[in-house]
Amino acid sequence: MREATNIVDLASEYIRLTPKGRYHTGLCPWHDDSRPSFQIDPERQTFRCWVCNVSGDVFSFLMRMENLSFPEAFRALAERAGIELPKFQKPKPQKILFAEHGDQPPSASQVEDSSELSPQDLRSACAWAEDRYHRFFQTLPTSHPARRYAEERGLWGEMSERFHIGFSPSDWNWLEKEARKDGFSIAHLIAAGFLKTSEQGKVFDRFRGRLIFPIHDAQGRSVGVGGRKIPDVECSYDAAKYVNTPETPIFAKHKLLYALDLAKSVVFRKKRVLIMEGYTDVIAAHRHGFQDAVAILGTALGIDHIKTLRRMAETIYLVLDGDAAGQRRTAEVLELFVAEKVDVRVLTLPEAQDPAEFLATHDSQDFETLLEKQAVDAYTHALNTYTEGLDISNIHQAEMVSEKILQLVASADRFNNLNFAQVSFREERLLQKLASTLTISEEFLRKRLREIREKARRDGFLRTRRQQEYLGSVGDEGNDENTLSPLLEGEAELDASAKFSSEDGFLGDAADISTLTGLDFEKAADLIDWKVFGTMDAWERELMHLLLSYPALLGHARQHILPEQLKYQPARELLIRMSELQDDGRIPTLQCVLTSFESEKMKNWTLEEEARSMWRHESKSQDDVSRLLDELIANFELHHYEGAKLRLKEAFQNPKVEDSQKAGMLENLILQKKRVTGLL
């Protein structure tokens, strides 16, 4: 699977990458990155962020980006590469398949069970429903109101195919009957949000009587739809103009953007993106050549949207409806733009028009001219918005405006730290413009901005102290000298003495941690703070570096070193995993080791240690590296011999240790002495 997936191609679907020497670089998708700190090594097929210290392979990348488990990422990469995996058919109870219901609607328990479906099952249901809606739309007669509406707005023909537009008939159980004919799972359609059950237990189509706009994720996979009310057509939810798929494991409005999958390549090329409010606005923009347009999904623009887009584009244009509602909605999200290191431009269309209306009466060049000459930065738009209709010569009104703007500037501090030089420049320009507009001294504005920030810091300090006091009170409950403080990062409510189990994922006592291995260790590794493992000895680190660089040495190392002799548990697990791979007849290369681990932390740690190895770029003969390993083994045996001497001395001084135990320790020390001196 790894060989079939090029990590550069995979990451390019999410991030704008730039070749730099033998690497590809871009903005890290997991922290507020201003300078490209995300790096891909095409030769090793690995990635790493040098700021947040995240690293891994194609599996790790997809798991992080899509919030997938390892098996889910494996299946997704197989699907992406066109590799057919063996199918293991799970027996399904009769309540799952619609065809097995006869005429009986699904029970409430069946609907609840469907919530446990995998993302692949949900996407399959979305794709199936999208295809049925589109087929029906294509067969509508010219006299049908939905057909007439679509033609009037340019949603027929090429655009209907490009955006796969569909229509759901007014028949309340049309989709149910289609599922019956195909034997498709009704539970899947309910879980994906296409079907609902009434209080009487009847199943009906959530989107009946509506024009259907399929919604895809950035990879082009079907995840939901938006349904628009059509004049003269009976539909569900009569009061709502638009109805979207409800929130599901694959459909989150605060993360998705309409048509991003279609616009992505153009966005990368033009290094800009146009954000609009409506589906029809985006389709009109694409029809007129602006194929870098996307839309929000009937919700406010959020921080996740901006973070996604700023990895693809250098400039974000927010194209607003010219009406008052459009202006208000923009004012609500300005704080997000201020907090992001991206060039944000706001374009307000004239005469209260939306983009589709403007493009219907103007040519493409007129719209491009507006983008170039009329779009203003977020600060300027905020200033224009807050001063509109006010008499800024009035002291009270001028003070209100200055407070709003300064609060907006200070709000950026609540997000990740920005580049100081960039912030200073932006603030200077804003304060100069604000002082000039309101005829207030810049010094006064700077002083007031410092006061607002100082108050925010004090409030933050008090919140932090209260959290620490609460965390401390929880950590003290039920603890004794044999238990650790809470190990789960950020989980103040967990008792520190909780034990690990594969069901709940908690752990507590150090002795319990040290006994974990294999799958249990992997489950724990991503949950705990690795400080509980202590630090890795120098000789252990050297051994790991040498084996990762020269895996052929593993067999010789295993003749002298047992995994349980390693004190640092991740190193112990790595040696165990490499040994298991070797026992299976495989060479434990870095790539094989990374693939074998499901734990993201173990993948990252292994990659970090391999990257630190002084041997990774060395070219030495087999004899040379064998001598290096022999020296390392000798140091290892000496290290353990000295440790055994110390433990034996302590045992003889401890009256509670039985004589038989002391004799056993002495015998073991003699054996170690023989190894150190070469007598054994």
PDB file of C-alpha atoms in Angstrom, residues 277 300-301 318 320-321 323-338 346 348 378-388 404-405 407-409 411:
ATOM      1  CA  GLU A 277     -22.656  32.159   0.563  1.00  0.00           C
ATOM      2  CA  ALA A 300     -21.168  30.919   9.669  1.00  0.00           C
ATOM      3  CA  LEU A 301     -17.662  30.830   8.284  1.00  0.00           C
ATOM      4  CA  LEU A 318     -14.883  36.890   0.966  1.00  0.00           C
ATOM      5  CA  LEU A 320     -20.478  39.299   0.167  1.00  0.00           C
ATOM      6  CA  ASP A 321     -24.039  39.882  -0.799  1.00  0.00           C
ATOM      7  CA  ASP A 323     -27.520  43.617   1.344  1.00  0.00           C
ATOM      8  CA  ALA A 324     -27.411  44.560   5.018  1.00  0.00           C
ATOM      9  CA  ALA A 325     -27.612  40.929   6.140  1.00  0.00           C
ATOM     10  CA  GLY A 326     -24.439  40.133   4.220  1.00  0.00           C
ATOM     11  CA  GLN A 327     -22.633  42.993   5.927  1.00  0.00           C
ATOM     12  CA  ARG A 328     -23.742  41.839   9.374  1.00  0.00           C
ATOM     13  CA  ARG A 329     -22.610  38.267   8.725  1.00  0.00           C
ATOM     14  CA  THR A 330     -19.182  39.499   7.713  1.00  0.00           C
ATOM     15  CA  ALA A 331     -18.802  41.620  10.832  1.00  0.00           C
ATOM     16  CA  GLU A 332     -19.455  38.467  12.874  1.00  0.00           C
ATOM     17  CA  VAL A 333     -16.491  36.590  11.389  1.00  0.00           C
ATOM     18  CA  LEU A 334     -13.957  39.408  11.099  1.00  0.00           C
ATOM     19  CA  GLU A 335     -12.294  38.278  14.328  1.00  0.00           C
ATOM     20  CA  LEU A 336     -11.380  35.001  12.672  1.00  0.00           C
ATOM     21  CA  PHE A 337      -9.699  36.757   9.786  1.00  0.00           C
ATOM     22  CA  VAL A 338      -7.755  39.039  12.097  1.00  0.00           C
ATOM     23  CA  VAL A 346     -13.587  41.513   1.469  1.00  0.00           C
ATOM     24  CA  THR A 348     -19.063  43.910  -1.167  1.00  0.00           C
ATOM     25  CA  ALA A 378     -10.338  42.760   6.703  1.00  0.00           C
ATOM     26  CA  TYR A 379      -9.247  45.663   8.935  1.00  0.00           C
ATOM     27  CA  THR A 380     -10.421  48.277   6.434  1.00  0.00           C
ATOM     28  CA  HIS A 381     -13.708  46.466   5.994  1.00  0.00           C
ATOM     29  CA  ALA A 382     -14.164  46.356   9.763  1.00  0.00           C
ATOM     30  CA  LEU A 383     -13.472  50.071  10.021  1.00  0.00           C
ATOM     31  CA  ASN A 384     -15.886  50.836   7.183  1.00  0.00           C
ATOM     32  CA  THR A 385     -18.543  48.580   8.721  1.00  0.00           C
ATOM     33  CA  TYR A 386     -18.298  49.994  12.236  1.00  0.00           C
ATOM     34  CA  THR A 387     -18.260  53.642  11.120  1.00  0.00           C
ATOM     35  CA  GLU A 388     -21.060  53.337   8.568  1.00  0.00           C
ATOM     36  CA  LYS A 404     -14.826  47.655  18.757  1.00  0.00           C
ATOM     37  CA  ILE A 405     -11.783  47.832  16.504  1.00  0.00           C
ATOM     38  CA  GLN A 407     -11.165  44.571  20.819  1.00  0.00           C
ATOM     39  CA  LEU A 408     -11.024  42.997  17.381  1.00  0.00           C
ATOM     40  CA  VAL A 409      -7.252  43.475  17.158  1.00  0.00           C
ATOM     41  CA  SER A 411      -8.874  39.125  20.008  1.00  0.00           C
TER      42      SER A 411
END
